[in-house]
Short mmCIF file of C-alpha atoms in Angstrom, two decimals:
data_model
loop_
_atom_site.label_atom_id
_atom_site.label_comp_id
_atom_site.label_asym_id
_atom_site.label_seq_id
_atom_site.Cartn_x
_atom_site.Cartn_y
_atom_site.Cartn_z
CA MET N 264 197.01 -147.03 -21.27
CA ARG N 265 199.19 -149.66 -19.59
CA ASN N 266 201.50 -152.17 -21.21
CA VAL N 267 200.55 -155.85 -21.07
CA CYS N 268 202.95 -158.78 -20.57
CA VAL N 269 202.63 -162.54 -20.88
CA ILE N 270 204.16 -164.00 -17.75
CA ALA N 271 203.38 -167.73 -17.71
CA GLY N 272 201.78 -170.50 -19.73
CA GLY N 273 201.33 -174.24 -19.88
CA GLN N 274 199.18 -176.97 -21.31
CA SER N 275 197.78 -180.40 -20.56
CA VAL N 276 198.87 -183.38 -22.62
CA TRP N 277 197.00 -183.15 -25.94
CA GLY N 278 195.67 -186.11 -27.87
CA MET N 279 193.00 -188.77 -27.44
CA ARG N 280 192.61 -188.49 -23.68
CA GLN N 281 190.90 -190.60 -21.06
CA ALA N 282 190.06 -187.44 -19.16
CA SER N 283 187.18 -184.99 -18.85
CA GLN N 284 187.21 -181.40 -19.98
CA ARG N 285 187.48 -180.31 -16.34
CA ASP N 286 190.47 -182.64 -15.73
CA MET N 287 192.33 -181.10 -18.66
CA PHE N 288 191.54 -177.52 -17.61
CA GLN N 289 193.03 -178.38 -14.21
CA GLU N 290 196.14 -179.88 -15.82
CA ALA N 291 196.60 -176.80 -18.05
CA GLY N 292 196.15 -174.34 -15.16
CA LYS N 293 198.62 -176.23 -13.00
CA ALA N 294 201.13 -176.33 -15.87
CA ALA N 295 200.86 -172.54 -16.25
CA PHE N 296 201.58 -171.99 -12.54
CA GLU N 297 204.47 -174.46 -12.71
CA ASP N 298 205.94 -172.55 -15.64
CA ASN N 299 206.47 -169.63 -13.31
CA PRO N 300 206.45 -170.68 -9.63
CA ALA N 301 206.53 -167.02 -8.54
CA ILE N 302 202.87 -166.75 -9.57
CA SER N 303 200.08 -168.50 -7.66
CA ASN N 304 196.34 -168.88 -8.05
CA LYS N 305 195.96 -166.12 -5.42
CA ASP N 306 197.49 -163.58 -7.82
CA ILE N 307 194.81 -164.03 -10.50
CA ASP N 308 192.10 -161.34 -10.45
CA GLY N 309 190.41 -162.27 -13.73
CA LEU N 310 189.59 -165.53 -15.49
CA ILE N 311 188.58 -165.89 -19.14
CA VAL N 312 187.68 -169.43 -20.19
CA GLY N 313 187.34 -170.62 -23.77
CA SER N 314 185.60 -173.68 -25.15
CA ALA N 315 183.59 -174.12 -28.32
CA PHE N 316 181.96 -177.52 -27.82
CA THR N 317 181.52 -177.49 -24.03
CA GLU N 318 177.73 -177.79 -24.21
CA ARG N 319 177.67 -180.40 -26.94
CA CYS N 320 180.56 -182.64 -25.84
CA SER N 321 180.71 -182.08 -22.08
CA PHE N 322 177.10 -180.98 -21.40
CA GLN N 323 178.46 -178.06 -19.41
CA THR N 324 177.66 -174.39 -19.67
CA HIS N 325 178.57 -171.65 -17.13
CA LEU N 326 182.06 -173.03 -17.48
CA ALA N 327 184.20 -170.20 -16.03
CA PRO N 328 183.11 -170.55 -12.37
CA LEU N 329 183.64 -174.31 -12.62
CA VAL N 330 187.20 -173.79 -13.86
CA ALA N 331 187.83 -171.09 -11.23
CA GLU N 332 186.69 -173.42 -8.46
CA SER N 333 188.78 -176.32 -9.71
CA LEU N 334 191.95 -174.18 -9.87
CA GLY N 335 191.41 -172.32 -6.58
CA ILE N 336 191.07 -169.01 -8.43
CA LYS N 337 188.74 -166.36 -6.98
CA PRO N 338 188.42 -163.76 -9.74
CA VAL N 339 187.09 -160.31 -8.84
CA ASN N 340 187.25 -158.42 -12.15
CA VAL N 341 186.10 -160.86 -14.80
CA CYS N 342 184.98 -164.50 -14.81
CA CYS N 343 183.36 -165.55 -18.08
CA ARG N 344 183.61 -167.70 -21.18
CA VAL N 345 184.37 -166.68 -24.78
CA GLU N 346 183.85 -168.60 -28.02
CA LEU N 347 185.09 -168.17 -31.59
CA LEU N 348 185.53 -171.81 -32.53
CA CYS N 349 189.16 -172.33 -33.63
CA ALA N 350 190.16 -168.80 -32.54
CA THR N 351 188.53 -169.03 -29.10
CA GLY N 352 191.86 -168.92 -27.24
CA SER N 353 193.18 -165.88 -29.11
CA SER N 354 189.85 -164.12 -28.57
CA GLY N 355 190.30 -164.59 -24.81
CA ILE N 356 193.79 -163.11 -25.03
CA ILE N 357 192.50 -160.06 -26.96
CA LEU N 358 189.86 -159.39 -24.30
CA ALA N 359 192.30 -159.93 -21.41
CA ASP N 360 194.70 -157.50 -23.10
CA ALA N 361 191.98 -154.85 -23.38
CA MET N 362 190.94 -155.23 -19.74
CA ILE N 363 194.49 -155.07 -18.38
CA ARG N 364 195.52 -152.25 -20.71
CA SER N 365 192.55 -150.16 -19.57
CA GLY N 366 193.07 -150.89 -15.87
CA LYS N 367 189.98 -153.06 -15.39
CA ALA N 368 192.11 -155.99 -14.21
CA ASP N 369 195.75 -156.63 -13.29
CA VAL N 370 196.44 -160.34 -13.76
CA ILE N 371 194.20 -162.50 -15.97
CA MET N 372 194.41 -166.19 -16.75
CA VAL N 373 193.10 -167.11 -20.20
CA ILE N 374 192.44 -170.84 -20.36
CA GLY N 375 190.84 -172.81 -23.16
CA GLY N 376 190.33 -176.32 -24.38
CA GLU N 377 187.98 -179.03 -25.55
CA LYS N 378 186.92 -182.59 -24.88
CA LEU N 379 186.19 -183.77 -28.42
CA TYR N 380 186.53 -187.57 -28.30
CA THR N 381 183.26 -188.97 -27.03
CA PRO N 382 182.23 -192.64 -26.97
CA GLN N 383 180.66 -192.23 -30.41
CA ARG N 384 183.33 -191.38 -32.97
CA TRP N 385 180.83 -189.72 -35.31
CA GLU N 386 179.76 -187.31 -32.58
CA VAL N 387 182.39 -184.65 -33.25
CA PHE N 388 181.84 -184.90 -37.01
CA TYR N 389 178.15 -184.36 -36.45
CA SER N 390 178.73 -181.52 -33.97
CA GLU N 391 180.79 -179.74 -36.60
CA LEU N 392 177.54 -179.27 -38.51
CA GLY N 393 176.87 -176.51 -36.00
CA THR N 394 179.99 -174.52 -36.82
CA GLY N 395 179.23 -172.99 -40.20
CA ASP N 396 175.90 -171.46 -41.14
CA HIS N 397 173.89 -174.38 -39.76
CA GLU N 398 170.91 -173.94 -42.07
CA PHE N 399 172.59 -172.90 -45.31
CA ASP N 400 176.12 -174.40 -45.35
CA CYS N 401 175.94 -177.23 -42.83
CA SER N 402 172.70 -178.52 -44.33
CA GLN N 403 174.86 -179.25 -47.39
CA GLY N 404 177.13 -181.47 -45.29
CA LEU N 405 179.65 -178.66 -44.86
CA GLY N 406 180.75 -178.67 -41.27
CA LEU N 407 183.89 -180.71 -41.04
CA PRO N 408 186.22 -178.46 -43.00
CA PRO N 409 188.08 -180.79 -45.46
CA PRO N 410 185.74 -180.23 -48.46
CA PHE N 411 186.03 -176.45 -48.05
CA PHE N 412 189.83 -176.45 -47.74
CA ALA N 413 190.16 -178.94 -50.60
CA ALA N 414 188.24 -176.45 -52.76
CA VAL N 415 190.62 -173.72 -51.58
CA ALA N 416 193.64 -175.90 -52.41
CA LYS N 417 192.36 -176.80 -55.88
CA GLN N 418 191.88 -173.14 -56.74
CA HIS N 419 195.26 -172.09 -55.32
CA MET N 420 196.96 -174.87 -57.30
CA LYS N 421 195.20 -173.84 -60.48
CA LEU N 422 195.87 -170.12 -60.03
CA TYR N 423 199.45 -170.22 -58.75
CA GLY N 424 200.79 -173.65 -59.66
CA THR N 425 201.06 -174.80 -56.03
CA THR N 426 201.80 -178.54 -55.94
CA GLU N 427 200.81 -181.50 -53.76
CA GLU N 428 204.51 -181.88 -52.87
CA GLN N 429 204.59 -178.32 -51.53
CA LEU N 430 201.47 -179.04 -49.45
CA ALA N 431 203.10 -182.19 -48.07
CA MET N 432 206.28 -180.26 -47.17
CA VAL N 433 204.28 -178.18 -44.68
CA SER N 434 203.20 -181.34 -42.90
CA VAL N 435 206.71 -182.83 -42.93
CA LYS N 436 208.17 -179.61 -41.45
CA ASN N 437 205.53 -179.29 -38.73
CA ARG N 438 205.78 -182.95 -37.73
CA ARG N 439 209.56 -182.51 -37.46
CA ASN N 440 209.08 -179.37 -35.34
CA GLY N 441 206.73 -181.26 -33.01
CA LEU N 442 209.10 -184.18 -32.54
CA ASN N 443 210.30 -183.15 -29.05
CA ASN N 444 207.07 -181.48 -27.95
CA LYS N 445 206.12 -183.87 -25.15
CA LYS N 446 202.62 -182.49 -24.76
CA GLY N 447 201.68 -182.55 -28.43
CA GLN N 448 199.45 -185.19 -30.00
CA TYR N 449 202.23 -186.62 -32.22
CA GLN N 450 205.97 -187.01 -31.69
CA GLU N 451 206.64 -188.80 -34.95
CA GLU N 452 208.39 -187.53 -38.03
CA ILE N 453 206.90 -188.33 -41.41
CA THR N 454 208.60 -188.44 -44.78
CA LEU N 455 207.49 -186.59 -47.90
CA GLU N 456 206.66 -189.97 -49.44
CA GLN N 457 204.50 -191.00 -46.50
CA ALA N 458 202.62 -187.70 -46.68
CA LEU N 459 202.10 -187.95 -50.43
CA ASN N 460 200.98 -191.58 -50.23
CA SER N 461 198.64 -191.21 -47.27
CA ARG N 462 194.98 -191.96 -47.88
CA PRO N 463 192.89 -189.27 -49.56
CA ILE N 464 190.37 -187.45 -47.36
CA VAL N 465 189.13 -184.98 -49.96
CA ARG N 466 191.57 -184.79 -52.88
CA PRO N 467 194.04 -183.10 -53.09
CA LEU N 468 194.04 -183.22 -49.26
CA LYS N 469 195.32 -186.45 -47.81
CA LEU N 470 195.49 -187.67 -44.22
CA PHE N 471 198.71 -185.80 -43.38
CA ASP N 472 197.42 -182.56 -44.91
CA CYS N 473 194.77 -182.40 -42.17
CA CYS N 474 195.15 -181.67 -38.45
CA PRO N 475 193.63 -184.27 -36.13
CA VAL N 476 190.74 -184.19 -33.65
CA THR N 477 192.20 -183.46 -30.22
CA ASP N 478 191.35 -183.42 -26.51
CA GLY N 479 193.33 -180.88 -24.50
CA ALA N 480 193.60 -177.51 -22.80
CA ALA N 481 196.11 -174.69 -22.42
CA ALA N 482 196.44 -171.69 -20.09
CA ILE N 483 198.33 -168.41 -20.29
CA ILE N 484 198.67 -165.62 -17.74
CA LEU N 485 198.77 -161.95 -18.72
CA ALA N 486 199.60 -159.06 -16.40
CA ALA N 487 200.02 -155.31 -16.39
CA GLU N 488 203.71 -154.43 -16.91
CA GLU N 489 204.25 -153.12 -13.35
CA LYS N 490 202.65 -156.28 -11.89
CA ALA N 491 204.67 -158.44 -14.26
CA LYS N 492 207.93 -156.88 -13.07
CA TYR N 493 206.94 -157.74 -9.51
CA LEU N 494 205.70 -161.26 -10.31
CA THR N 495 208.37 -162.67 -12.59
CA ASP N 496 212.16 -162.87 -12.95
CA LYS N 497 211.92 -164.17 -16.51
CA PRO N 498 212.43 -161.83 -19.49
CA LEU N 499 209.28 -159.76 -20.08
CA VAL N 500 207.25 -160.54 -23.20
CA TYR N 501 204.87 -157.78 -24.29
CA LEU N 502 201.61 -158.22 -26.20
CA ARG N 503 202.08 -155.42 -28.71
CA GLY N 504 199.27 -155.59 -31.23
CA THR N 505 196.04 -157.44 -31.99
CA GLY N 506 193.63 -157.67 -34.91
CA GLN N 507 190.50 -159.72 -35.45
CA ALA N 508 188.47 -159.38 -38.65
CA THR N 509 185.54 -160.91 -40.48
CA VAL N 510 183.85 -159.83 -43.70
CA HIS N 511 181.47 -162.75 -44.31
CA ASN N 512 180.30 -166.01 -42.77
CA MET N 513 178.78 -168.49 -45.20
CA SER N 514 180.62 -169.83 -48.25
CA ALA N 515 178.27 -168.02 -50.67
CA ASN N 516 179.54 -164.68 -49.36
CA MET N 517 183.25 -165.53 -49.44
CA PRO N 518 184.84 -162.62 -51.33
CA ASP N 519 187.87 -164.60 -52.55
CA TRP N 520 188.76 -168.25 -51.96
CA THR N 521 192.54 -167.98 -52.34
CA THR N 522 193.24 -164.50 -50.91
CA TRP N 523 191.84 -164.27 -47.42
CA GLU N 524 190.68 -160.68 -47.05
CA PRO N 525 189.89 -160.83 -43.30
CA LEU N 526 193.37 -162.26 -42.65
CA LYS N 527 194.98 -159.33 -44.47
CA ILE N 528 192.83 -156.87 -42.52
CA ALA N 529 193.55 -158.50 -39.13
CA ALA N 530 197.28 -158.60 -39.92
CA GLN N 531 197.36 -154.93 -40.93
CA GLN N 532 195.54 -153.97 -37.72
CA ALA N 533 197.98 -155.95 -35.59
CA TYR N 534 201.09 -154.71 -37.46
CA LYS N 535 199.88 -151.10 -37.16
CA LYS N 536 199.21 -151.32 -33.43
CA ALA N 537 202.55 -153.05 -32.83
CA GLY N 538 204.42 -150.61 -35.07
CA VAL N 539 206.02 -153.41 -37.09
CA THR N 540 205.77 -154.93 -40.56
CA ALA N 541 205.81 -158.52 -41.80
CA LYS N 542 209.59 -158.21 -42.33
CA ASP N 543 210.13 -157.65 -38.59
CA ILE N 544 208.60 -160.99 -37.52
CA ASN N 545 211.25 -163.43 -36.29
CA VAL N 546 208.98 -166.39 -35.50
CA ALA N 547 205.31 -167.19 -36.18
CA GLN N 548 202.66 -169.72 -35.17
CA THR N 549 200.02 -169.78 -37.90
CA HIS N 550 196.80 -171.77 -38.26
CA ASP N 551 197.89 -174.90 -40.14
CA CYS N 552 194.56 -176.71 -39.82
CA PHE N 553 195.37 -177.88 -43.35
CA THR N 554 198.67 -177.60 -45.21
CA ILE N 555 197.10 -175.27 -47.78
CA SER N 556 196.12 -172.88 -44.97
CA GLU N 557 199.72 -172.37 -43.88
CA ILE N 558 200.76 -171.69 -47.49
CA ILE N 559 198.08 -169.01 -47.95
CA GLU N 560 198.95 -167.56 -44.54
CA TYR N 561 202.60 -166.97 -45.60
CA GLU N 562 201.20 -164.89 -48.45
CA ASP N 563 198.42 -162.97 -46.75
CA LEU N 564 200.51 -162.23 -43.63
CA GLY N 565 203.03 -160.69 -46.03
CA PHE N 566 205.92 -163.13 -45.45
CA CYS N 567 206.12 -163.58 -49.24
CA GLU N 568 204.41 -162.33 -52.40
CA LYS N 569 200.90 -163.53 -53.31
CA GLY N 570 201.03 -166.90 -55.02
CA GLU N 571 204.54 -167.73 -53.81
CA GLY N 572 203.56 -169.60 -50.65
CA GLY N 573 204.39 -172.96 -52.24
CA PHE N 574 207.92 -171.80 -53.02
CA PHE N 575 208.27 -170.30 -49.54
CA ILE N 576 207.95 -173.77 -47.98
CA GLN N 577 209.87 -175.51 -50.77
CA GLU N 578 212.85 -173.20 -50.33
CA GLY N 579 212.87 -173.71 -46.56
CA LYS N 580 211.98 -170.08 -45.82
CA SER N 581 209.46 -171.08 -43.12
CA ASP N 582 211.89 -173.50 -41.49
CA PHE N 583 214.66 -172.90 -38.93
CA GLY N 584 217.32 -170.78 -40.57
CA GLY N 585 214.81 -169.38 -43.07
CA THR N 586 213.12 -165.97 -43.35
CA VAL N 587 210.58 -166.68 -40.60
CA PRO N 588 210.32 -170.08 -38.89
CA VAL N 589 206.63 -171.02 -38.76
CA ASN N 590 204.97 -173.40 -36.30
CA THR N 591 208.12 -174.09 -34.34
CA ASP N 592 206.31 -176.28 -31.78
CA GLY N 593 204.62 -178.42 -34.44
CA GLY N 594 201.49 -176.37 -35.11
CA LEU N 595 198.03 -177.88 -35.34
CA LEU N 596 199.33 -180.63 -37.66
CA SER N 597 201.57 -182.07 -34.93
CA CYS N 598 200.24 -180.71 -31.60
CA GLY N 599 196.60 -181.27 -32.52
CA HIS N 600 193.72 -178.82 -32.33
CA PRO N 601 191.41 -178.67 -29.29
CA PHE N 602 189.73 -175.50 -30.64
CA GLY N 603 189.68 -173.37 -27.48
CA GLY N 604 193.25 -174.34 -26.64
CA THR N 605 195.00 -173.60 -29.93
CA GLY N 606 195.41 -169.80 -29.77
CA ILE N 607 196.71 -170.16 -26.23
CA ARG N 608 199.19 -172.88 -27.21
CA GLN N 609 200.46 -170.56 -29.94
CA GLY N 610 200.83 -167.70 -27.44
CA ILE N 611 202.77 -169.94 -25.04
CA GLU N 612 205.18 -171.02 -27.80
CA ILE N 613 205.81 -167.39 -28.81
CA MET N 614 206.30 -166.43 -25.14
CA ARG N 615 208.93 -169.19 -24.84
CA GLN N 616 210.60 -168.25 -28.11
CA LEU N 617 210.92 -164.62 -26.99
CA ARG N 618 212.07 -165.58 -23.48
CA GLY N 619 214.64 -167.85 -25.11
CA ASP N 620 213.53 -171.12 -23.49
CA ALA N 621 211.64 -172.84 -26.33
CA VAL N 622 212.19 -176.55 -27.03
CA ARG N 623 213.27 -175.69 -30.57
CA GLN N 624 214.62 -172.18 -30.18
CA VAL N 625 214.83 -169.55 -32.93
CA GLU N 626 218.07 -167.82 -31.95
CA GLY N 627 217.66 -164.20 -30.92
CA ALA N 628 213.92 -163.95 -31.64
CA ARG N 629 212.57 -160.55 -30.49
CA ILE N 630 209.19 -160.30 -32.30
CA GLY N 631 206.67 -163.11 -32.72
CA LEU N 632 203.24 -163.50 -34.31
CA THR N 633 200.29 -165.84 -33.85
CA HIS N 634 197.44 -166.33 -36.29
CA ASN N 635 194.14 -168.21 -36.04
CA LEU N 636 191.47 -168.69 -38.63
CA SER N 637 188.03 -169.82 -37.59
CA GLY N 638 185.00 -171.30 -39.32
CA LEU N 639 185.24 -171.72 -43.07
CA SER N 640 188.03 -169.10 -43.07
CA ALA N 641 185.35 -166.61 -42.02
CA ALA N 642 187.22 -164.85 -39.22
CA HIS N 643 190.93 -164.24 -38.71
CA THR N 644 192.82 -163.27 -35.57
CA VAL N 645 196.41 -162.00 -35.45
CA LEU N 646 198.44 -161.20 -32.32
CA ILE N 647 201.95 -159.76 -32.17
CA TYR N 648 204.27 -160.21 -29.20
CA GLY N 649 207.65 -158.60 -28.58
CA ARG N 650 210.57 -158.69 -26.16
CA ASP N 651 210.73 -154.93 -26.50
CA LEU N 652 208.05 -152.26 -26.42
CA GLU N 653 209.24 -150.56 -29.58
CA MET Q 201 183.94 -198.16 -22.86
CA THR Q 202 181.09 -198.19 -25.35
CA GLY Q 203 179.74 -201.40 -23.77
CA ILE Q 204 178.18 -199.65 -20.79
CA LEU Q 205 176.51 -197.19 -23.15
CA GLU Q 206 174.94 -199.84 -25.37
CA GLY Q 207 171.45 -198.70 -26.27
CA LYS Q 208 171.61 -195.76 -23.88
CA TYR Q 209 173.36 -193.08 -25.91
CA ALA Q 210 170.84 -190.71 -27.41
CA VAL Q 211 171.38 -189.47 -30.95
CA THR Q 212 170.48 -185.80 -30.82
CA MET Q 213 169.84 -184.43 -34.26
CA ASP Q 214 168.17 -181.03 -34.74
CA MET Q 215 165.65 -180.98 -31.97
CA TRP Q 216 162.93 -179.43 -34.12
CA PRO Q 217 162.49 -178.82 -37.85
CA LEU Q 218 164.31 -175.62 -38.78
CA GLN Q 219 162.45 -175.28 -42.08
CA SER Q 220 158.90 -174.79 -40.87
CA LYS Q 221 156.67 -171.75 -40.40
CA GLU Q 222 156.59 -172.35 -36.64
CA PHE Q 223 160.34 -171.99 -36.26
CA THR Q 224 161.65 -169.59 -38.89
CA ARG Q 225 160.45 -166.39 -40.52
CA VAL Q 226 162.23 -167.28 -43.76
CA TYR Q 227 160.02 -170.38 -44.22
CA PRO Q 228 158.93 -169.23 -47.72
CA PHE Q 229 162.44 -170.19 -48.88
CA TYR Q 230 161.67 -173.80 -48.02
CA ASP Q 231 158.09 -173.61 -49.35
CA ASN Q 232 159.43 -172.21 -52.64
CA LEU Q 233 162.08 -174.91 -52.75
CA ARG Q 234 159.43 -177.60 -52.36
CA GLU Q 235 157.70 -176.07 -55.38
CA GLY Q 236 160.94 -176.21 -57.38
CA ARG Q 237 161.84 -172.52 -57.04
CA PHE Q 238 165.27 -171.44 -55.75
CA THR Q 239 164.69 -168.04 -54.17
CA THR Q 240 166.14 -165.46 -51.82
CA THR Q 241 165.18 -162.07 -50.45
CA ARG Q 242 165.74 -158.67 -52.03
CA CYS Q 243 165.43 -155.37 -50.17
CA ARG Q 244 162.78 -153.10 -51.66
CA GLU Q 245 164.50 -150.04 -50.13
CA CYS Q 246 168.15 -150.39 -51.23
CA GLY Q 247 167.88 -153.16 -53.81
CA LYS Q 248 170.38 -155.46 -52.06
CA ARG Q 249 169.79 -159.12 -52.83
CA SER Q 250 171.15 -161.25 -50.01
CA PHE Q 251 171.84 -164.92 -49.58
CA PRO Q 252 170.89 -166.59 -47.33
CA PRO Q 253 167.43 -164.96 -47.23
CA ARG Q 254 166.82 -162.46 -44.43
CA VAL Q 255 163.95 -160.87 -42.56
CA ILE Q 256 165.97 -157.65 -42.24
CA CYS Q 257 168.26 -156.26 -44.94
CA PRO Q 258 171.89 -156.65 -43.73
CA GLU Q 259 172.83 -153.57 -45.80
CA CYS Q 260 170.27 -150.90 -44.80
CA LEU Q 261 168.35 -152.76 -42.05
CA SER Q 262 165.02 -152.26 -43.78
CA GLU Q 263 162.30 -154.86 -43.16
CA ASN Q 264 160.71 -154.23 -46.54
CA MET Q 265 161.80 -157.44 -48.26
CA GLU Q 266 160.53 -159.36 -51.28
CA TRP Q 267 161.16 -162.89 -52.59
CA VAL Q 268 163.06 -163.15 -55.88
CA ASP Q 269 164.24 -166.10 -57.96
CA LEU Q 270 167.92 -167.06 -58.21
CA PRO Q 271 169.40 -168.67 -61.34
CA THR Q 272 169.05 -172.45 -61.33
CA ARG Q 273 171.84 -173.06 -63.85
CA GLY Q 274 175.49 -172.21 -63.30
CA ARG Q 275 179.05 -173.09 -64.19
CA VAL Q 276 180.94 -175.69 -62.13
CA LEU Q 277 184.14 -174.05 -60.90
CA VAL Q 278 185.49 -176.64 -58.46
CA VAL Q 279 184.46 -180.18 -57.51
CA THR Q 280 185.47 -181.89 -54.26
CA GLU Q 281 184.83 -185.50 -53.32
CA GLU Q 282 184.99 -186.44 -49.64
CA GLU Q 283 185.99 -190.07 -49.29
CA VAL Q 284 186.57 -190.28 -45.52
CA GLY Q 285 184.93 -188.67 -42.48
CA VAL Q 286 181.54 -187.85 -43.98
CA PRO Q 287 179.22 -186.54 -41.24
CA LEU Q 288 176.27 -188.55 -39.97
CA GLY Q 289 173.23 -188.19 -42.19
CA PHE Q 290 175.26 -187.92 -45.42
CA GLU Q 291 176.46 -190.69 -47.73
CA THR Q 292 180.05 -191.42 -48.79
CA PRO Q 293 181.36 -190.07 -51.11
CA LEU Q 294 180.10 -186.61 -50.18
CA ILE Q 295 180.46 -184.49 -53.30
CA HIS Q 296 180.48 -180.71 -53.29
CA ALA Q 297 180.84 -178.20 -56.09
CA LEU Q 298 181.44 -174.48 -56.23
CA ILE Q 299 178.87 -173.24 -58.71
CA ASP Q 300 179.02 -169.78 -60.28
CA LEU Q 301 175.46 -168.52 -60.61
CA GLY Q 302 176.29 -165.85 -63.16
CA GLY Q 303 178.73 -163.78 -61.13
CA GLU Q 304 176.65 -162.48 -58.23
CA TYR Q 305 176.85 -165.62 -56.12
CA LYS Q 306 179.11 -168.63 -56.03
CA LEU Q 307 177.46 -171.37 -54.00
CA PHE Q 308 179.38 -174.31 -52.55
CA VAL Q 309 176.73 -177.00 -52.53
CA HIS Q 310 176.13 -180.70 -52.00
CA ILE Q 311 175.79 -182.59 -55.29
CA ILE Q 312 173.39 -185.54 -55.19
CA ASN Q 313 172.85 -188.49 -57.56
CA CYS Q 314 176.46 -188.25 -58.69
CA LYS Q 315 179.39 -190.69 -58.71
CA ILE Q 316 183.08 -189.94 -58.10
CA GLY Q 317 184.64 -188.48 -61.24
CA GLU Q 318 181.27 -187.90 -62.92
CA LEU Q 319 180.98 -184.13 -62.43
CA LYS Q 320 183.59 -182.16 -64.36
CA GLU Q 321 184.91 -178.68 -63.64
CA GLY Q 322 184.06 -176.06 -66.25
CA VAL Q 323 180.64 -177.57 -67.16
#
């Protein structure tokens, strides 16, 4: 088996865009090539494209050849689309890793994104009714996730004493981290007071506890180690371990609302393959779709004991200078969340952190982690990257 | 931008009824519901009761399934009240509750005919 490296990455501007899905895929692809001018579209022998709502919001299927054509890429080993809603991007990276590792391809671009703002503002809310179990959960009005995550938050607060202030602190930290991220949806700090006084969406979740709806795309390029050494002068970043787990889909079959079993399984798989433990992680990008998610992720990734996630944020342990800085580029709460783009954006930030050229750099970071949840916390994806192989 | 689309933008809901005999093999669930019975399927081979109802047992893959009744009373564990961003086709506030149906299933369901603050946890 070969080793796999991440050699370039970039994204379009994320936010409410006056641009089509195809425009943003072009912007993201170009940004990835600009990140590492030694690599060109002629070097790419595989293309994996991710988008969850491409049919619904852009009326476009068979997306990969369209993206290939618009970026001047002529893939010969793989050219297809993947989908796992909010973890679409990370799923593409897992598959690219497997293909390169096994010798089925040498250099793969994984590119993902969404056009979610359509002329009718209700459209995306309605489309979300296709993301859970359409007949048995979504028929109950459960598609847009706030009611589900509010129910998670209420139970976590009751069980472990987590407070609304602790939830708000996650949002304040991530907005601060996203302040200088020029391609994120927001570059504005918020205060704890603002977060706590923002309008309720589903109590206890308020406006700033929820990530926004976002247009955008991101692209990352992976290569076999020997190719990577030839293609780039930048420090090599290895993809060391991956895990993706699911144990249920609809809410009725959720084994535990406050301990996310598939997250623990995916993390253990990734740690095992990478030969590391939670203690070895220097920087992490986790799925902060809601503030409560990030708090549970600290716990179930093993950054702290179960039930202590609220204290982990309160004591600054997930901030710069803490145990493990989390969502150093702003996360979903500040960058936004174009589903297919998110896992890729996280991978790019970890690549930059490990290369040492991040906007907000964690000094000396050698091992980084990304985590996505998808659906109503029904599937979890964990990837571990390292500057070293061991 | 919406001006040029005035009257031209089609609202695409489900394109056919998902609850009818013509389009789903679990249509008895909906027929039973219309008669006031809340049911699901149980596997006659391994005994596994699954929700949502299935045509094939997800445990042993048997097709030998029967319809059984689920409890219609349960304890309210959590209540959520959505005040903003309710999807098309649902009214604001959109109220959900996690209901414990006696241990085997906890269903997170839409509560109708209910005002904000009316449904209490623990009932």
